Coordinates of C-alpha atoms and ligand atoms in Angstrom, one line a residue:
M280 CA -3.9 -7.5 24.8
F281 CA -1.3 -7.2 22.0
D282 CA 1.3 -10.0 22.4
V283 CA 3.9 -9.9 19.7
M284 CA 5.5 -13.2 20.7
K285 CA 2.2 -14.9 20.4
I286 CA 1.5 -13.2 17.0
R287 CA 4.9 -14.4 15.7
Q288 CA 3.8 -18.0 16.2
D289 CA 1.1 -17.4 13.5
F290 CA 3.8 -16.8 10.9
P291 CA 5.6 -19.9 9.6
M292 CA 8.3 -17.7 8.0
F293 CA 9.8 -17.1 11.4
K294 CA 9.9 -20.8 12.3
N295 CA 11.4 -21.6 8.9
N296 CA 14.0 -18.9 8.9
P297 CA 15.4 -18.8 12.4
G298 CA 17.5 -15.8 13.1
L299 CA 16.3 -13.8 10.1
I300 CA 15.5 -10.2 10.9
Y301 CA 12.9 -9.2 8.3
F302 CA 12.7 -5.5 7.9
D303 CA 11.3 -5.3 4.5
S304 CA 7.5 -5.5 5.1
A305 CA 6.9 -2.3 3.1
A306 CA 7.8 -4.5 0.1
T307 CA 5.6 -7.4 1.1
A308 CA 4.4 -8.8 4.4
F309 CA 4.7 -12.3 5.8
K310 CA 1.5 -14.4 5.8
P311 CA -0.1 -15.8 8.9
Q312 CA -1.4 -19.3 9.1
P313 CA -5.1 -18.4 8.6
V314 CA -4.2 -16.8 5.3
I315 CA -2.1 -19.8 4.2
D316 CA -5.0 -22.1 5.3
A317 CA -7.5 -20.1 3.2
V318 CA -5.3 -20.5 0.1
T319 CA -4.6 -24.2 0.9
D320 CA -8.3 -24.7 1.4
F321 CA -9.0 -23.3 -2.0
Y322 CA -6.3 -25.5 -3.6
T323 CA -7.2 -28.7 -1.7
R324 CA -11.0 -28.5 -1.2
H325 CA -12.6 -26.2 -3.8
T326 CA -10.3 -25.4 -6.7
V327 CA -13.0 -24.2 -9.1
N328 CA -13.9 -21.1 -10.9
T329 CA -16.0 -18.4 -9.4
H330 CA -19.3 -17.1 -10.8
V331 CA -19.4 -19.5 -13.8
G332 CA -20.0 -23.1 -12.6
D333 CA -23.5 -24.5 -12.1
Y334 CA -22.5 -26.7 -9.3
D335 CA -22.2 -26.5 -5.5
L336 CA -18.4 -26.1 -5.3
S337 CA -18.6 -23.1 -7.6
H338 CA -21.5 -21.6 -5.7
Y339 CA -19.6 -22.0 -2.5
V340 CA -16.4 -20.3 -3.8
S341 CA -18.4 -17.6 -5.5
G342 CA -20.1 -17.0 -2.1
L343 CA -16.8 -16.6 -0.3
F344 CA -15.5 -14.4 -3.1
E345 CA -18.4 -12.0 -2.8
E346 CA -18.3 -12.2 1.0
T347 CA -14.7 -10.8 0.8
R348 CA -16.1 -7.6 -0.5
E349 CA -18.2 -7.3 2.6
T350 CA -15.2 -8.1 4.8
L351 CA -13.2 -5.4 3.0
R352 CA -16.1 -3.0 3.3
R353 CA -16.0 -3.4 7.0
F354 CA -12.2 -3.2 7.1
L355 CA -12.3 0.2 5.4
N356 CA -15.7 1.3 6.7
A357 CA -17.0 1.8 3.1
R358 CA -20.6 2.5 2.6
D359 CA -21.3 -0.3 0.2
A360 CA -19.5 -3.6 -0.5
H361 CA -19.9 -2.8 -4.2
E362 CA -17.4 -0.1 -3.8
I363 CA -14.7 -2.7 -3.4
V364 CA -13.0 -3.6 -6.7
F365 CA -10.5 -6.5 -6.7
T366 CA -7.2 -5.8 -8.4
N367 CA -3.8 -7.4 -8.2
G368 CA -2.2 -4.6 -6.2
A369 CA -1.9 -0.9 -5.7
T370 CA -0.3 -0.5 -9.2
S371 CA -3.2 -1.9 -11.1
A372 CA -5.7 -0.1 -8.8
L373 CA -4.0 3.3 -9.5
N374 CA -3.9 2.5 -13.2
L375 CA -7.6 1.8 -13.1
A376 CA -8.3 5.1 -11.4
A377 CA -6.0 6.9 -13.8
Y378 CA -7.1 5.4 -17.1
G379 CA -10.6 4.6 -16.0
W380 CA -11.6 7.9 -14.4
G381 CA -8.7 10.3 -15.2
A382 CA -8.5 9.7 -18.9
K383 CA -12.3 9.7 -19.2
H384 CA -12.9 13.0 -17.4
L385 CA -9.8 15.2 -17.6
K386 CA -9.2 17.5 -20.5
E387 CA -6.6 20.0 -21.8
G388 CA -5.8 22.6 -19.2
D389 CA -6.8 20.5 -16.3
V390 CA -4.2 19.9 -13.6
I391 CA -3.3 16.7 -11.7
L392 CA -1.6 17.5 -8.3
L393 CA 0.9 15.0 -7.0
T394 CA 4.0 15.2 -4.8
E395 CA 7.6 14.3 -5.4
A396 CA 7.4 11.7 -2.7
E397 CA 5.1 9.5 -4.8
H398 CA 5.9 5.9 -5.8
A399 CA 6.3 5.4 -9.6
S400 CA 2.9 3.7 -9.6
N401 CA 1.3 6.9 -8.5
V402 CA 3.2 9.1 -11.0
L403 CA 3.5 7.2 -14.3
P404 CA -0.2 6.4 -14.9
W405 CA -0.9 10.1 -14.4
F406 CA 1.7 11.1 -17.0
K407 CA 0.0 8.7 -19.4
V408 CA -3.2 10.5 -18.7
T409 CA -1.6 13.8 -19.5
E410 CA -0.5 12.4 -22.9
M411 CA -4.0 11.2 -23.5
T412 CA -5.9 14.3 -22.4
G413 CA -3.7 17.4 -22.5
A414 CA -4.0 17.8 -18.7
K415 CA -0.8 18.5 -16.9
V416 CA 0.9 17.4 -13.7
E417 CA 1.9 19.9 -10.9
Y418 CA 3.6 19.1 -7.6
I419 CA 2.6 20.1 -4.1
P420 CA 5.8 21.5 -2.6
L421 CA 7.2 19.4 0.2
E422 CA 9.0 20.8 3.3
N423 CA 12.7 20.4 3.3
D424 CA 12.4 17.2 5.4
G425 CA 10.0 15.7 2.8
T426 CA 6.8 16.2 4.9
L427 CA 3.6 17.5 3.3
T428 CA 1.7 20.2 5.2
V429 CA -1.9 21.2 4.8
E430 CA -0.6 24.8 4.3
N431 CA 1.5 23.9 1.3
F432 CA -1.4 21.9 -0.1
R433 CA -3.7 24.8 0.2
K434 CA -1.2 27.0 -1.6
A435 CA -0.8 24.5 -4.4
M436 CA -4.6 24.1 -4.9
H437 CA -6.3 26.2 -7.6
E438 CA -9.4 26.2 -9.8
K439 CA -7.7 24.2 -12.6
V440 CA -6.8 21.2 -10.3
K441 CA -9.3 18.5 -11.1
L442 CA -7.5 15.6 -9.4
V443 CA -5.2 15.1 -6.5
S444 CA -3.4 11.9 -6.0
V445 CA -1.2 11.3 -2.9
A446 CA 0.1 8.5 -0.8
S447 CA -1.3 8.6 2.7
V448 CA 2.0 7.2 4.0
T449 CA 4.9 7.7 1.7
N450 CA 7.0 4.7 0.9
V451 CA 10.5 6.1 1.4
L452 CA 10.1 8.5 4.3
G453 CA 7.1 6.9 5.8
Y454 CA 5.4 10.2 6.7
V455 CA 1.7 10.3 7.3
V456 CA 0.1 12.7 4.9
P457 CA -3.0 14.7 6.2
V458 CA -5.3 13.1 3.6
K459 CA -8.5 14.1 5.4
E460 CA -7.7 17.8 5.4
I461 CA -6.4 17.5 1.8
A462 CA -9.7 15.9 0.7
K463 CA -11.7 18.6 2.4
I464 CA -9.9 21.4 0.6
A465 CA -9.8 19.5 -2.7
H466 CA -13.5 19.0 -2.6
E467 CA -14.1 22.7 -2.0
Y468 CA -12.6 23.1 -5.5
G469 CA -14.6 20.2 -6.9
A470 CA -11.4 18.0 -7.4
V471 CA -11.4 14.3 -7.1
V472 CA -9.0 12.8 -4.5
V473 CA -7.1 9.5 -5.1
V474 CA -5.3 8.1 -2.1
D475 CA -2.4 5.6 -2.6
G476 CA -2.9 3.5 0.5
A477 CA -0.2 0.9 -0.2
Q478 CA 1.8 1.9 2.9
S479 CA -1.0 3.1 5.1
V480 CA -3.7 0.5 4.9
P481 CA -1.6 -2.3 6.4
H482 CA -0.6 -0.1 9.4
V483 CA -3.3 2.3 10.3
K484 CA -7.0 2.2 10.8
I485 CA -8.5 3.6 7.6
D486 CA -12.1 4.9 7.5
V487 CA -12.8 5.9 3.9
Q488 CA -16.0 7.7 4.9
D489 CA -14.2 9.7 7.5
L490 CA -11.3 10.5 5.1
D491 CA -13.8 11.2 2.4
C492 CA -11.4 10.2 -0.3
D493 CA -12.9 9.4 -3.7
F494 CA -10.6 6.5 -4.5
L495 CA -8.3 4.4 -2.4
A496 CA -5.8 2.0 -3.9
F497 CA -3.8 -0.6 -2.0
S498 CA -1.9 -3.8 -2.2
A499 CA -3.3 -6.5 0.1
H500 CA -0.1 -8.5 -0.1
K501 CA 1.5 -5.8 2.1
M502 CA -1.2 -6.5 4.7
C503 CA -0.5 -10.3 5.0
A504 CA -2.7 -11.3 2.1
P505 CA -1.4 -13.5 -0.8
G506 CA 0.7 -12.0 -3.6
G507 CA -1.2 -10.5 -6.5
S508 CA -4.1 -9.2 -4.4
G509 CA -5.2 -5.7 -3.9
V510 CA -8.2 -3.3 -4.0
L511 CA -9.4 -0.2 -5.6
Y512 CA -12.1 1.4 -3.3
G513 CA -14.1 4.0 -5.0
K514 CA -17.2 6.0 -4.2
K515 CA -20.0 4.2 -6.0
E516 CA -21.1 7.1 -8.1
L517 CA -17.5 7.7 -9.2
L518 CA -17.0 4.0 -10.0
E519 CA -20.2 4.1 -12.1
D520 CA -18.6 6.8 -14.1
T521 CA -15.2 5.0 -14.5
D522 CA -14.3 2.9 -17.5
P523 CA -12.8 -0.6 -17.0
L524 CA -9.2 -1.1 -17.9
M525 CA -10.0 -4.4 -19.5
V526 CA -13.1 -5.9 -21.1
G527 CA -13.8 -9.6 -21.6
G528 CA -15.5 -12.5 -19.9
G529 CA -17.2 -11.9 -16.6
S530 CA -17.5 -8.1 -17.0
N531 CA -20.2 -7.9 -19.6
A532 CA -23.9 -8.4 -19.3
R533 CA -24.3 -8.9 -23.1
F534 CA -22.8 -8.0 -26.4
D535 CA -23.8 -8.6 -30.0
L536 CA -22.3 -9.3 -33.5
C537 CA -21.8 -5.6 -34.0
G538 CA -19.8 -5.2 -30.8
N539 CA -22.6 -3.4 -28.9
L540 CA -21.6 -4.0 -25.3
K541 CA -23.5 -3.7 -22.1
L542 CA -21.2 -3.9 -19.1
K543 CA -22.2 -5.4 -15.8
D544 CA -22.8 -3.2 -12.8
V545 CA -20.1 -1.9 -10.5
P546 CA -17.8 -3.6 -9.3
W547 CA -18.0 -6.6 -11.7
K548 CA -17.6 -4.5 -14.8
F549 CA -14.0 -3.9 -13.7
E550 CA -13.2 -7.6 -13.1
A551 CA -12.9 -9.1 -16.6
G552 CA -11.3 -12.6 -16.8
T553 CA -10.9 -15.4 -14.4
P554 CA -10.2 -13.8 -11.0
N555 CA -7.4 -14.5 -8.6
S556 CA -9.8 -16.4 -6.4
E557 CA -7.2 -17.8 -4.0
G558 CA -5.8 -14.3 -3.6
V559 CA -9.2 -12.9 -2.9
L560 CA -10.0 -15.6 -0.4
G561 CA -6.6 -15.1 1.3
M562 CA -7.3 -11.4 1.4
K563 CA -10.5 -12.1 3.3
A564 CA -8.6 -14.1 5.8
A565 CA -5.9 -11.4 6.1
A566 CA -8.4 -8.6 6.7
E567 CA -10.2 -10.8 9.3
Y568 CA -6.9 -11.6 11.0
L569 CA -5.9 -7.9 11.2
M570 CA -9.3 -6.9 12.5
D571 CA -9.1 -9.7 15.1
I572 CA -5.8 -8.2 16.4
G573 CA -7.2 -4.7 16.0
M574 CA -6.0 -2.1 13.6
E575 CA -5.8 0.5 16.4
E576 CA -3.5 -1.9 18.3
I577 CA -1.4 -2.5 15.3
E578 CA -1.1 1.2 14.7
E579 CA -0.2 1.8 18.3
Y580 CA 2.5 -0.9 18.4
T581 CA 4.0 0.2 15.1
K582 CA 4.3 3.8 16.4
E583 CA 6.0 2.4 19.6
L584 CA 8.4 0.3 17.5
N585 CA 9.1 3.2 15.2
A586 CA 9.9 5.6 18.0
Y587 CA 12.2 3.1 19.7
F588 CA 14.0 2.5 16.4
V589 CA 14.5 6.2 15.7
E590 CA 15.7 6.9 19.2
K591 CA 18.3 4.1 18.9
M592 CA 19.4 5.1 15.4
Q593 CA 19.8 8.8 16.5
Q594 CA 22.4 7.7 19.0
L595 CA 24.7 6.3 16.3
D596 CA 27.4 8.6 14.9
N597 CA 27.8 6.7 11.7
V598 CA 24.2 7.1 10.5
I599 CA 22.3 9.7 8.5
L600 CA 18.7 9.3 9.3
Y601 CA 16.3 10.8 6.7
N602 CA 12.9 10.5 8.4
P603 CA 13.2 11.0 12.2
K604 CA 9.6 12.2 12.4
A605 CA 8.1 9.1 10.7
T606 CA 5.6 7.0 12.7
A607 CA 4.4 4.3 10.3
G608 CA 7.2 1.8 10.6
I609 CA 9.6 3.0 7.9
V610 CA 13.2 4.0 8.9
T611 CA 15.3 5.3 6.0
F612 CA 19.0 6.0 6.4
N613 CA 22.5 5.6 5.1
V614 CA 25.6 4.6 7.0
K615 CA 28.0 7.5 6.4
G616 CA 30.3 7.1 3.5
I617 CA 28.8 3.7 2.4
F618 CA 26.7 3.2 -0.6
A619 CA 23.2 2.0 0.3
Q620 CA 23.4 -1.2 -1.7
D621 CA 26.7 -2.1 0.0
T622 CA 25.2 -1.6 3.4
A623 CA 22.2 -3.8 2.5
S624 CA 24.5 -6.5 1.1
Y625 CA 26.5 -6.5 4.4
L626 CA 23.2 -6.6 6.4
N627 CA 22.3 -9.7 4.3
T628 CA 25.4 -11.5 5.6
Q629 CA 24.1 -10.7 9.1
H630 CA 20.7 -12.3 8.3
I631 CA 19.0 -9.0 8.0
A632 CA 16.7 -8.3 5.1
V633 CA 16.2 -4.6 4.1
R634 CA 15.7 -2.8 0.9
S635 CA 18.2 -0.3 -0.7
G636 CA 18.0 2.0 -3.7
N637 CA 15.5 4.6 -4.7
H638 CA 12.4 2.5 -3.7
C639 CA 10.6 3.4 -6.9
A640 CA 10.3 7.0 -5.7
K641 CA 12.8 8.5 -8.1
L642 CA 11.6 12.1 -7.8
L643 CA 12.3 12.2 -4.1
L644 CA 16.0 12.7 -4.9
N645 CA 15.1 16.4 -5.5
V646 CA 13.9 16.6 -1.9
I647 CA 16.3 14.6 0.3
G648 CA 19.4 15.1 -1.8
T649 CA 20.2 11.4 -2.4
S650 CA 18.5 8.8 -4.5
E651 CA 20.1 5.8 -2.7
T652 CA 19.0 4.9 0.8
V653 CA 18.6 1.9 3.0
R654 CA 15.0 1.3 4.1
A655 CA 14.2 -0.7 7.1
S656 CA 10.4 -1.3 7.3
L657 CA 8.6 -2.8 10.2
Y658 CA 5.4 -4.6 10.7
F659 CA 3.4 -5.6 13.9
Y660 CA 5.3 -8.9 14.1
N661 CA 8.7 -7.2 14.6
T662 CA 10.2 -6.8 18.1
K663 CA 12.3 -4.3 20.0
E664 CA 14.9 -7.1 20.4
E665 CA 15.2 -7.3 16.6
I666 CA 15.7 -3.5 16.5
D667 CA 18.4 -3.8 19.2
Q668 CA 20.2 -6.5 17.2
F669 CA 19.9 -4.4 14.0
V670 CA 21.2 -1.3 15.7
E671 CA 24.2 -3.2 17.0
V672 CA 25.0 -4.4 13.5
I673 CA 24.7 -0.9 12.0
K674 CA 26.9 0.5 14.8
G675 CA 29.6 -1.9 13.7
T676 CA 29.1 -1.5 9.9
T677 CA 32.3 -0.2 8.3
I678 CA 33.4 0.3 4.7
E679 CA 35.9 -2.5 5.2
K680 CA 33.2 -5.0 6.2
C681 CA 31.0 -4.0 3.2
I682 CA 33.9 -4.3 0.8
G683 CA 34.6 -7.7 2.2
V684 CA 31.1 -8.8 1.2
I685 CA 31.6 -7.4 -2.4
L686 CA 35.0 -9.1 -2.8
Ligands
PLP818 C1 3.4 3.9 -1.9 C2 3.3 2.7 -2.8 N1 2.5 2.8 -3.9 C3 2.3 1.8 -4.8 C4 3.1 0.7 -4.6 C5 2.9 -0.4 -5.7 O1 2.4 -1.6 -5.1 P1 2.3 -3.0 -5.9 O2 3.7 -3.2 -6.4 O3 1.9 -4.0 -4.9 O4 1.4 -2.8 -7.0 C6 4.0 0.5 -3.6 C7 4.8 -0.7 -3.5 O5 5.8 -0.7 -2.8 C8 4.1 1.6 -2.7 O6 4.9 1.5 -1.6

């Protein structure tokens, strides 16, 4: 039985910041005690390197490190734990897919399909790939409200498209993208599908086999894991045909004086250098914590909170709401006549944390007509009471109050 008040007790941030309304979980999520314990455990009981020490402590940490792949495999329902590559977030995972697979396989005349709703981390690496290969970027047209339909995707798809990369939940409008249908159509054309799961993996049950995506990138710190932790999932045969972003210690099987190099197998060939062991062990605890609560329950509760939030915001005359159809916990709006950053600064004085600006999705301006918005993003530890308080504050937000904060 989902009990949000009980869940909140797992998060010391609430106890240590009484009265704070944290609506910025799309940026990063609070960490529950089991995750903090996993990191503390590493620092206090077994702070040693993984994979390289010939002693019990190192064997123990290396074991936990590799077990994390199995935990993440279960979390995503991947076929094989070796399909889990540890990265330091969605950005490095997307860069790995772009440089490692894209730059290796794409060529002049090939097309990479994106949308204008993508985060910079799912646009800029692909532009780099176009510079390196002569491939070009095209955009799947979005509906006027910023949603992506299967119909529009089908129209945008053609023989030259060799790669499609889309967020399964967009980070400004929070719309759920029909990734499964997209993957099915893209595969009919032989294109590879990369999913940016930064905003979906924390909130919805993801089954990579069911989605049939080829790569899935996400930031574990947005799903309660420590900062600097993330994953690139890839189908094993594709990962085997992907170059590493970095080479160095830990990723090579052997090399010689002439530079002849034999890389390790997947996934270790991608993980050169001393890994972020504490981040990885914390990610294991985070995935276990979320699975214990149940991703279906988290998804259900987030939908309920989101619907409640939208209904309340729609009742306000002073608000422009940009994504009334969103379901994944992101509510994006402006208070009429007030610059987004000024609203956010005023909310800060009311102990409310939100993000304002373009949220790294600078192309979306072309779709929603403004580059500056306030984004309130929820997670399963938020409550309807917090939403009520938030809405009351927004109701009373005026230009005079915001200017008062600036002066
Ligand atoms: C949709 C999306 N993709 C990628 C990223 C990049 O994530 P990170 O900064 O953790 O690498 C974010 C971060 O907000 C995001 O929302």
